[in-house]
Amino acid sequence: MLTSLKSWTRPDSFHAVLSERSVRWYNACLRITRDADLAADAVQEALLKAWDRRDEFRGDSELDTWIHRIALNAAIDLMRRRRPQAEDELDADLLLAAPHRSPHNEYVQQAMGRDLITAMQRLTAMERQTFVLKHVEGWRLEEIAESLQTNANNTKQALFRAVRKLRVDLDVWRGES
Amino acid sequence: MISDDDLLLYYYRDGLDATERARIATALAEQPELAQRLHRLVAQLDTAADMPDVPVPAHIQRRWQVALTTRARPRPSFRWQALAATVAVLAILATVWVSMRPAPERIANEPSQPAASAPETVAYERGLRWHLASTEQRLANLESAQPDERAQLIDAIIEQNRMYALAAERANEPQLARVLRAFAPILESLADERRESAASDIAQLSFELRIMQARLKAEAEPSSTAQPIAL
């Protein structure tokens, strides 16, 4: 009984959930970082952190959900550790400097759609992260604030700014199509 | 008048107190145009968030599997590899600290000068050269290593490589960071010692490491006419 209850402590449970759900983790991290390498690093960090802390996992949520959340926090952490200046350069890289783009990043850009990329491009890192965590991931404002190391009011304002910018850009896009 | 911001918070069921929520709920029930506004707003945001998933590249998926397998492998209670890695990291930190500490006469002579980044750069480059050399040395040791030791060596190289890729990124060396990251899938594939191409992968990696070391060395020599690192 105990063995079956603690099945998540076995490597095969982790490998199984990795095979099934890693696309979801990776894409969630990609929306946060907008960088394929950082997203891959975030998932790997999350996976290893989850394995190291598997005894803390109580099993009251899915292993997938638990790792997903750790991955998002890892993605935010990687973004924070990256210098803001470097991030700006990366953003410019992603859209403009084709020779510096990796084939995978190029593929990501095509798949996500240039219009959405452009709309997201106008958001600051905090606005983008707040919007993704709130609208896509359904985190509470307090949880987002804690993860982004700010307060709930700043988070709320970042969300409102993101929404306003996205609506303007998507209205333009719709008007042209 | 209910703002779009408040409508959005109502939709999220977050960030509004009970009185505000009740006020908006009543207004939505009484005003169809307000309900339409909320519907349009949510539809717009759903469009913005609707980014199709991209597949995970096979080498990334393999990298995660190898990393997990390596981490989940039972380890001896005391690891010389871990001790060696800790000593190496402490040595780097000590070098960085010593390099960044301003000399007393500089403090006296240059009170208003902003902190120079040169010592940090020197320490970073010194650390990078050490990383490349130690990686080359570890790769050379792989062939004679026992399976457990081999896995630990590869584990240590990968972790160290990741650390220097991040450091390169922070040092505003995106190309170098990309090159170091490109080593990762090859290093991870080396964990499978049964692979026939393992020896040629090691040879190729060692070759590239020697090239990088030569370029760094050429750049460090003051009389050199070498170009900036072009990886």
PDB file of C-alpha atoms in Angstrom, chain B:
ATOM      1  CA  MET B   1     -19.174  53.052 -14.628  1.00  0.00           C
ATOM      2  CA  ILE B   2     -17.374  49.740 -14.424  1.00  0.00           C
ATOM      3  CA  SER B   3     -13.905  49.744 -15.948  1.00  0.00           C
ATOM      4  CA  ASP B   4     -12.481  46.980 -18.120  1.00  0.00           C
ATOM      5  CA  ASP B   5      -9.851  46.413 -15.430  1.00  0.00           C
ATOM      6  CA  ASP B   6     -12.528  45.659 -12.852  1.00  0.00           C
ATOM      7  CA  LEU B   7     -14.444  43.511 -15.344  1.00  0.00           C
ATOM      8  CA  LEU B   8     -11.297  41.503 -15.905  1.00  0.00           C
ATOM      9  CA  LEU B   9     -10.683  41.010 -12.189  1.00  0.00           C
ATOM     10  CA  TYR B  10     -14.296  39.921 -11.845  1.00  0.00           C
ATOM     11  CA  TYR B  11     -13.770  37.369 -14.618  1.00  0.00           C
ATOM     12  CA  TYR B  12     -10.632  36.089 -12.889  1.00  0.00           C
ATOM     13  CA  ARG B  13     -12.405  35.963  -9.501  1.00  0.00           C
ATOM     14  CA  ASP B  14      -9.319  37.588  -8.093  1.00  0.00           C
ATOM     15  CA  GLY B  15      -8.273  40.993  -6.759  1.00  0.00           C
ATOM     16  CA  LEU B  16     -11.744  42.339  -5.904  1.00  0.00           C
ATOM     17  CA  ASP B  17     -13.410  42.423  -2.506  1.00  0.00           C
ATOM     18  CA  ALA B  18     -16.824  40.859  -1.953  1.00  0.00           C
ATOM     19  CA  THR B  19     -18.673  44.192  -2.229  1.00  0.00           C
ATOM     20  CA  GLU B  20     -17.084  44.983  -5.589  1.00  0.00           C
ATOM     21  CA  ARG B  21     -17.796  41.501  -6.886  1.00  0.00           C
ATOM     22  CA  ALA B  22     -21.461  41.794  -5.869  1.00  0.00           C
ATOM     23  CA  ARG B  23     -21.760  45.238  -7.519  1.00  0.00           C
ATOM     24  CA  ILE B  24     -20.357  43.954 -10.803  1.00  0.00           C
ATOM     25  CA  ALA B  25     -22.450  40.786 -10.706  1.00  0.00           C
ATOM     26  CA  THR B  26     -25.608  42.896 -10.315  1.00  0.00           C
ATOM     27  CA  ALA B  27     -24.556  45.233 -13.125  1.00  0.00           C
ATOM     28  CA  LEU B  28     -23.823  42.301 -15.437  1.00  0.00           C
ATOM     29  CA  ALA B  29     -27.249  40.820 -14.743  1.00  0.00           C
ATOM     30  CA  GLU B  30     -28.966  44.135 -15.443  1.00  0.00           C
ATOM     31  CA  GLN B  31     -26.935  45.388 -18.421  1.00  0.00           C
ATOM     32  CA  PRO B  32     -26.592  43.067 -21.434  1.00  0.00           C
ATOM     33  CA  GLU B  33     -24.139  45.485 -23.082  1.00  0.00           C
ATOM     34  CA  LEU B  34     -21.825  45.186 -20.097  1.00  0.00           C
ATOM     35  CA  ALA B  35     -21.958  41.391 -20.352  1.00  0.00           C
ATOM     36  CA  GLN B  36     -21.098  41.729 -24.064  1.00  0.00           C
ATOM     37  CA  ARG B  37     -18.173  43.960 -23.207  1.00  0.00           C
ATOM     38  CA  LEU B  38     -16.825  41.375 -20.820  1.00  0.00           C
ATOM     39  CA  HIS B  39     -17.337  38.650 -23.428  1.00  0.00           C
ATOM     40  CA  ARG B  40     -15.417  40.650 -26.062  1.00  0.00           C
ATOM     41  CA  LEU B  41     -12.622  41.422 -23.636  1.00  0.00           C
ATOM     42  CA  VAL B  42     -12.141  37.782 -22.680  1.00  0.00           C
ATOM     43  CA  ALA B  43     -12.309  36.692 -26.335  1.00  0.00           C
ATOM     44  CA  GLN B  44      -9.580  39.191 -27.235  1.00  0.00           C
ATOM     45  CA  LEU B  45      -7.335  37.983 -24.456  1.00  0.00           C
ATOM     46  CA  ASP B  46      -7.964  34.360 -25.360  1.00  0.00           C
ATOM     47  CA  THR B  47      -6.790  35.207 -28.876  1.00  0.00           C
ATOM     48  CA  ALA B  48      -3.646  36.813 -27.494  1.00  0.00           C
ATOM     49  CA  ALA B  49      -2.952  33.780 -25.342  1.00  0.00           C
ATOM     50  CA  ASP B  50      -3.773  31.258 -28.022  1.00  0.00           C
ATOM     51  CA  MET B  51      -0.305  30.245 -29.070  1.00  0.00           C
ATOM     52  CA  PRO B  52      -0.061  26.766 -30.546  1.00  0.00           C
ATOM     53  CA  ASP B  53       2.282  24.386 -28.773  1.00  0.00           C
ATOM     54  CA  VAL B  54       5.546  23.614 -30.474  1.00  0.00           C
ATOM     55  CA  PRO B  55       7.076  20.142 -30.230  1.00  0.00           C
ATOM     56  CA  VAL B  56      10.083  19.529 -28.018  1.00  0.00           C
ATOM     57  CA  PRO B  57      13.201  18.858 -30.130  1.00  0.00           C
ATOM     58  CA  ALA B  58      14.341  15.251 -29.813  1.00  0.00           C
ATOM     59  CA  HIS B  59      17.774  16.189 -28.469  1.00  0.00           C
ATOM     60  CA  ILE B  60      16.214  18.317 -25.728  1.00  0.00           C
ATOM     61  CA  GLN B  61      13.869  15.489 -24.748  1.00  0.00           C
ATOM     62  CA  ARG B  62      16.853  13.122 -24.649  1.00  0.00           C
ATOM     63  CA  ARG B  63      18.828  15.622 -22.588  1.00  0.00           C
ATOM     64  CA  TRP B  64      16.076  15.728 -19.957  1.00  0.00           C
ATOM     65  CA  GLN B  65      15.856  11.945 -19.851  1.00  0.00           C
ATOM     66  CA  VAL B  66      19.603  11.590 -19.433  1.00  0.00           C
ATOM     67  CA  ALA B  67      19.689  14.293 -16.760  1.00  0.00           C
ATOM     68  CA  LEU B  68      16.898  12.582 -14.829  1.00  0.00           C
ATOM     69  CA  THR B  69      18.471   9.134 -15.193  1.00  0.00           C
ATOM     70  CA  THR B  70      21.819  10.469 -14.024  1.00  0.00           C
ATOM     71  CA  ARG B  71      20.280  12.256 -11.056  1.00  0.00           C
ATOM     72  CA  ALA B  72      18.159   9.277 -10.053  1.00  0.00           C
ATOM     73  CA  ARG B  73      21.123   6.917 -10.106  1.00  0.00           C
ATOM     74  CA  PRO B  74      22.160   5.796  -6.610  1.00  0.00           C
ATOM     75  CA  ARG B  75      25.308   7.586  -5.553  1.00  0.00           C
ATOM     76  CA  PRO B  76      28.018   6.748  -3.051  1.00  0.00           C
ATOM     77  CA  SER B  77      27.709   8.643   0.216  1.00  0.00           C
ATOM     78  CA  PHE B  78      31.015  10.441  -0.287  1.00  0.00           C
ATOM     79  CA  ARG B  79      31.932  11.637  -3.727  1.00  0.00           C
ATOM     80  CA  TRP B  80      35.405  12.725  -4.631  1.00  0.00           C
ATOM     81  CA  GLN B  81      33.927  14.293  -7.751  1.00  0.00           C
ATOM     82  CA  ALA B  82      31.652  16.486  -5.662  1.00  0.00           C
ATOM     83  CA  LEU B  83      34.526  17.472  -3.411  1.00  0.00           C
ATOM     84  CA  ALA B  84      36.690  18.334  -6.416  1.00  0.00           C
ATOM     85  CA  ALA B  85      33.889  20.362  -7.986  1.00  0.00           C
ATOM     86  CA  THR B  86      33.287  22.231  -4.707  1.00  0.00           C
ATOM     87  CA  VAL B  87      36.986  23.059  -4.372  1.00  0.00           C
ATOM     88  CA  ALA B  88      37.038  24.259  -7.995  1.00  0.00           C
ATOM     89  CA  VAL B  89      33.998  26.504  -7.504  1.00  0.00           C
ATOM     90  CA  LEU B  90      35.480  27.917  -4.287  1.00  0.00           C
ATOM     91  CA  ALA B  91      38.709  28.626  -6.151  1.00  0.00           C
ATOM     92  CA  ILE B  92      36.810  30.531  -8.842  1.00  0.00           C
ATOM     93  CA  LEU B  93      34.880  32.507  -6.234  1.00  0.00           C
ATOM     94  CA  ALA B  94      38.096  33.343  -4.392  1.00  0.00           C
ATOM     95  CA  THR B  95      39.714  34.476  -7.653  1.00  0.00           C
ATOM     96  CA  VAL B  96      36.728  36.669  -8.493  1.00  0.00           C
ATOM     97  CA  TRP B  97      36.726  38.154  -4.981  1.00  0.00           C
ATOM     98  CA  VAL B  98      40.431  38.906  -5.015  1.00  0.00           C
ATOM     99  CA  SER B  99      40.228  40.372  -8.533  1.00  0.00           C
ATOM    100  CA  MET B 100      37.306  42.612  -7.708  1.00  0.00           C
ATOM    101  CA  ARG B 101      38.795  43.934  -4.442  1.00  0.00           C
ATOM    102  CA  PRO B 102      40.143  47.432  -5.163  1.00  0.00           C
ATOM    103  CA  ALA B 103      43.726  48.166  -4.172  1.00  0.00           C
ATOM    104  CA  PRO B 104      44.060  50.730  -1.307  1.00  0.00           C
ATOM    105  CA  GLU B 105      45.904  53.275  -3.479  1.00  0.00           C
ATOM    106  CA  ARG B 106      43.175  53.029  -6.119  1.00  0.00           C
ATOM    107  CA  ILE B 107      40.554  53.855  -3.516  1.00  0.00           C
ATOM    108  CA  ALA B 108      42.545  56.935  -2.546  1.00  0.00           C
ATOM    109  CA  ASN B 109      43.374  58.065  -6.067  1.00  0.00           C
ATOM    110  CA  GLU B 110      40.122  57.361  -7.856  1.00  0.00           C
ATOM    111  CA  PRO B 111      37.308  58.330  -5.512  1.00  0.00           C
ATOM    112  CA  SER B 112      34.743  59.252  -8.136  1.00  0.00           C
ATOM    113  CA  GLN B 113      35.558  56.740 -10.836  1.00  0.00           C
ATOM    114  CA  PRO B 114      32.798  54.209 -11.489  1.00  0.00           C
ATOM    115  CA  ALA B 115      33.622  50.564 -10.763  1.00  0.00           C
ATOM    116  CA  ALA B 116      35.492  49.075 -13.687  1.00  0.00           C
ATOM    117  CA  SER B 117      34.336  45.791 -15.105  1.00  0.00           C
ATOM    118  CA  ALA B 118      37.833  44.769 -16.281  1.00  0.00           C
ATOM    119  CA  PRO B 119      38.849  42.708 -13.194  1.00  0.00           C
ATOM    120  CA  GLU B 120      35.547  40.864 -13.347  1.00  0.00           C
ATOM    121  CA  THR B 121      36.102  40.177 -17.033  1.00  0.00           C
ATOM    122  CA  VAL B 122      39.634  38.937 -16.353  1.00  0.00           C
ATOM    123  CA  ALA B 123      38.358  36.604 -13.617  1.00  0.00           C
ATOM    124  CA  TYR B 124      35.576  35.378 -15.875  1.00  0.00           C
ATOM    125  CA  GLU B 125      37.975  34.677 -18.742  1.00  0.00           C
ATOM    126  CA  ARG B 126      40.390  32.950 -16.368  1.00  0.00           C
ATOM    127  CA  GLY B 127      37.522  30.796 -15.105  1.00  0.00           C
ATOM    128  CA  LEU B 128      36.419  30.055 -18.638  1.00  0.00           C
ATOM    129  CA  ARG B 129      39.919  28.973 -19.644  1.00  0.00           C
ATOM    130  CA  TRP B 130      40.037  26.722 -16.592  1.00  0.00           C
ATOM    131  CA  HIS B 131      36.647  25.256 -17.511  1.00  0.00           C
ATOM    132  CA  LEU B 132      37.719  24.499 -21.086  1.00  0.00           C
ATOM    133  CA  ALA B 133      40.999  22.947 -19.980  1.00  0.00           C
ATOM    134  CA  SER B 134      39.423  20.870 -17.208  1.00  0.00           C
ATOM    135  CA  THR B 135      36.677  19.710 -19.572  1.00  0.00           C
ATOM    136  CA  GLU B 136      39.268  18.600 -22.080  1.00  0.00           C
ATOM    137  CA  GLN B 137      41.147  16.766 -19.321  1.00  0.00           C
ATOM    138  CA  ARG B 138      37.981  15.071 -18.059  1.00  0.00           C
ATOM    139  CA  LEU B 139      37.029  13.990 -21.565  1.00  0.00           C
ATOM    140  CA  ALA B 140      40.459  12.435 -21.923  1.00  0.00           C
ATOM    141  CA  ASN B 141      39.834  10.489 -18.697  1.00  0.00           C
ATOM    142  CA  LEU B 142      36.494   9.150 -19.883  1.00  0.00           C
ATOM    143  CA  GLU B 143      37.834   6.208 -21.833  1.00  0.00           C
ATOM    144  CA  SER B 144      39.627   4.684 -18.865  1.00  0.00           C
ATOM    145  CA  ALA B 145      36.824   5.405 -16.371  1.00  0.00           C
ATOM    146  CA  GLN B 146      34.600   2.751 -14.844  1.00  0.00           C
ATOM    147  CA  PRO B 147      30.883   3.055 -15.749  1.00  0.00           C
ATOM    148  CA  ASP B 148      29.916   4.733 -12.440  1.00  0.00           C
ATOM    149  CA  GLU B 149      32.875   7.048 -12.520  1.00  0.00           C
ATOM    150  CA  ARG B 150      32.207   7.814 -16.178  1.00  0.00           C
ATOM    151  CA  ALA B 151      28.619   8.833 -15.417  1.00  0.00           C
ATOM    152  CA  GLN B 152      29.790  11.063 -12.568  1.00  0.00           C
ATOM    153  CA  LEU B 153      32.444  12.666 -14.743  1.00  0.00           C
ATOM    154  CA  ILE B 154      29.906  13.423 -17.468  1.00  0.00           C
ATOM    155  CA  ASP B 155      27.469  14.693 -14.858  1.00  0.00           C
ATOM    156  CA  ALA B 156      30.131  17.034 -13.480  1.00  0.00           C
ATOM    157  CA  ILE B 157      31.111  18.282 -16.959  1.00  0.00           C
ATOM    158  CA  ILE B 158      27.491  18.962 -17.893  1.00  0.00           C
ATOM    159  CA  GLU B 159      26.780  20.863 -14.689  1.00  0.00           C
ATOM    160  CA  GLN B 160      29.951  22.907 -15.028  1.00  0.00           C
ATOM    161  CA  ASN B 161      29.186  23.587 -18.684  1.00  0.00           C
ATOM    162  CA  ARG B 162      25.703  24.817 -17.809  1.00  0.00           C
ATOM    163  CA  MET B 163      27.183  27.117 -15.179  1.00  0.00           C
ATOM    164  CA  TYR B 164      29.619  28.641 -17.668  1.00  0.00           C
ATOM    165  CA  ALA B 165      26.928  28.985 -20.340  1.00  0.00           C
ATOM    166  CA  LEU B 166      24.925  31.054 -17.850  1.00  0.00           C
ATOM    167  CA  ALA B 167      28.049  33.020 -16.916  1.00  0.00           C
ATOM    168  CA  ALA B 168      28.735  33.705 -20.595  1.00  0.00           C
ATOM    169  CA  GLU B 169      25.218  34.982 -20.994  1.00  0.00           C
ATOM    170  CA  ARG B 170      25.640  37.293 -18.033  1.00  0.00           C
ATOM    171  CA  ALA B 171      28.978  38.465 -19.392  1.00  0.00           C
ATOM    172  CA  ASN B 172      27.145  39.516 -22.546  1.00  0.00           C
ATOM    173  CA  GLU B 173      28.724  36.767 -24.654  1.00  0.00           C
ATOM    174  CA  PRO B 174      25.619  35.252 -26.283  1.00  0.00           C
ATOM    175  CA  GLN B 175      27.572  33.466 -29.014  1.00  0.00           C
ATOM    176  CA  LEU B 176      29.867  31.796 -26.501  1.00  0.00           C
ATOM    177  CA  ALA B 177      26.810  30.818 -24.434  1.00  0.00           C
ATOM    178  CA  ARG B 178      25.263  29.225 -27.520  1.00  0.00           C
ATOM    179  CA  VAL B 179      28.430  27.268 -28.273  1.00  0.00           C
ATOM    180  CA  LEU B 180      28.656  25.993 -24.699  1.00  0.00           C
ATOM    181  CA  ARG B 181      24.991  25.022 -24.789  1.00  0.00           C
ATOM    182  CA  ALA B 182      25.551  23.214 -28.075  1.00  0.00           C
ATOM    183  CA  PHE B 183      28.014  20.951 -26.232  1.00  0.00           C
ATOM    184  CA  ALA B 184      25.263  19.775 -23.873  1.00  0.00           C
ATOM    185  CA  PRO B 185      23.445  17.255 -26.121  1.00  0.00           C
ATOM    186  CA  ILE B 186      26.773  15.749 -27.219  1.00  0.00           C
ATOM    187  CA  LEU B 187      27.947  15.454 -23.620  1.00  0.00           C
ATOM    188  CA  GLU B 188      24.648  13.872 -22.622  1.00  0.00           C
ATOM    189  CA  SER B 189      24.841  11.355 -25.421  1.00  0.00           C
ATOM    190  CA  LEU B 190      28.283  10.329 -24.120  1.00  0.00           C
ATOM    191  CA  ALA B 191      26.570   8.952 -21.031  1.00  0.00           C
ATOM    192  CA  ASP B 192      25.578   6.015 -23.210  1.00  0.00           C
ATOM    193  CA  GLU B 193      28.956   4.306 -23.453  1.00  0.00           C
ATOM    194  CA  ARG B 194      27.585   1.682 -25.830  1.00  0.00           C
ATOM    195  CA  ARG B 195      27.213   4.255 -28.577  1.00  0.00           C
ATOM    196  CA  GLU B 196      29.573   3.509 -31.407  1.00  0.00           C
ATOM    197  CA  SER B 197      30.193   7.172 -32.136  1.00  0.00           C
ATOM    198  CA  ALA B 198      31.163   8.017 -28.537  1.00  0.00           C
ATOM    199  CA  ALA B 199      34.901   8.018 -29.298  1.00  0.00           C
ATOM    200  CA  SER B 200      34.526  10.282 -32.325  1.00  0.00           C
ATOM    201  CA  ASP B 201      32.212  12.593 -30.331  1.00  0.00           C
ATOM    202  CA  ILE B 202      34.880  12.879 -27.638  1.00  0.00           C
ATOM    203  CA  ALA B 203      37.533  13.587 -30.268  1.00  0.00           C
ATOM    204  CA  GLN B 204      35.351  16.236 -31.900  1.00  0.00           C
ATOM    205  CA  LEU B 205      34.547  17.896 -28.566  1.00  0.00           C
ATOM    206  CA  SER B 206      38.211  17.896 -27.551  1.00  0.00           C
ATOM    207  CA  PHE B 207      39.124  19.471 -30.878  1.00  0.00           C
ATOM    208  CA  GLU B 208      36.547  22.245 -30.446  1.00  0.00           C
ATOM    209  CA  LEU B 209      37.656  22.842 -26.871  1.00  0.00           C
ATOM    210  CA  ARG B 210      41.264  23.227 -28.008  1.00  0.00           C
ATOM    211  CA  ILE B 211      40.188  25.731 -30.674  1.00  0.00           C
ATOM    212  CA  MET B 212      38.281  27.767 -28.092  1.00  0.00           C
ATOM    213  CA  GLN B 213      41.267  27.701 -25.739  1.00  0.00           C
ATOM    214  CA  ALA B 214      43.598  28.817 -28.519  1.00  0.00           C
ATOM    215  CA  ARG B 215      41.316  31.714 -29.409  1.00  0.00           C
ATOM    216  CA  LEU B 216      40.999  32.799 -25.795  1.00  0.00           C
ATOM    217  CA  LYS B 217      44.766  32.618 -25.386  1.00  0.00           C
ATOM    218  CA  ALA B 218      45.355  34.636 -28.554  1.00  0.00           C
ATOM    219  CA  GLU B 219      42.897  37.256 -27.396  1.00  0.00           C
ATOM    220  CA  ALA B 220      44.557  37.494 -23.985  1.00  0.00           C
ATOM    221  CA  GLU B 221      48.011  38.197 -25.437  1.00  0.00           C
ATOM    222  CA  PRO B 222      48.516  41.971 -25.596  1.00  0.00           C
ATOM    223  CA  SER B 223      50.698  41.929 -28.715  1.00  0.00           C
ATOM    224  CA  SER B 224      48.351  39.644 -30.528  1.00  0.00           C
ATOM    225  CA  THR B 225      46.454  40.868 -33.542  1.00  0.00           C
ATOM    226  CA  ALA B 226      43.734  38.285 -32.978  1.00  0.00           C
ATOM    227  CA  GLN B 227      40.139  39.219 -33.636  1.00  0.00           C
ATOM    228  CA  PRO B 228      37.487  39.121 -30.874  1.00  0.00           C
ATOM    229  CA  ILE B 229      36.285  35.629 -30.084  1.00  0.00           C
ATOM    230  CA  ALA B 230      34.303  34.470 -33.103  1.00  0.00           C
ATOM    231  CA  LEU B 231      32.756  31.157 -32.267  1.00  0.00           C
TER     232      LEU B 231
END
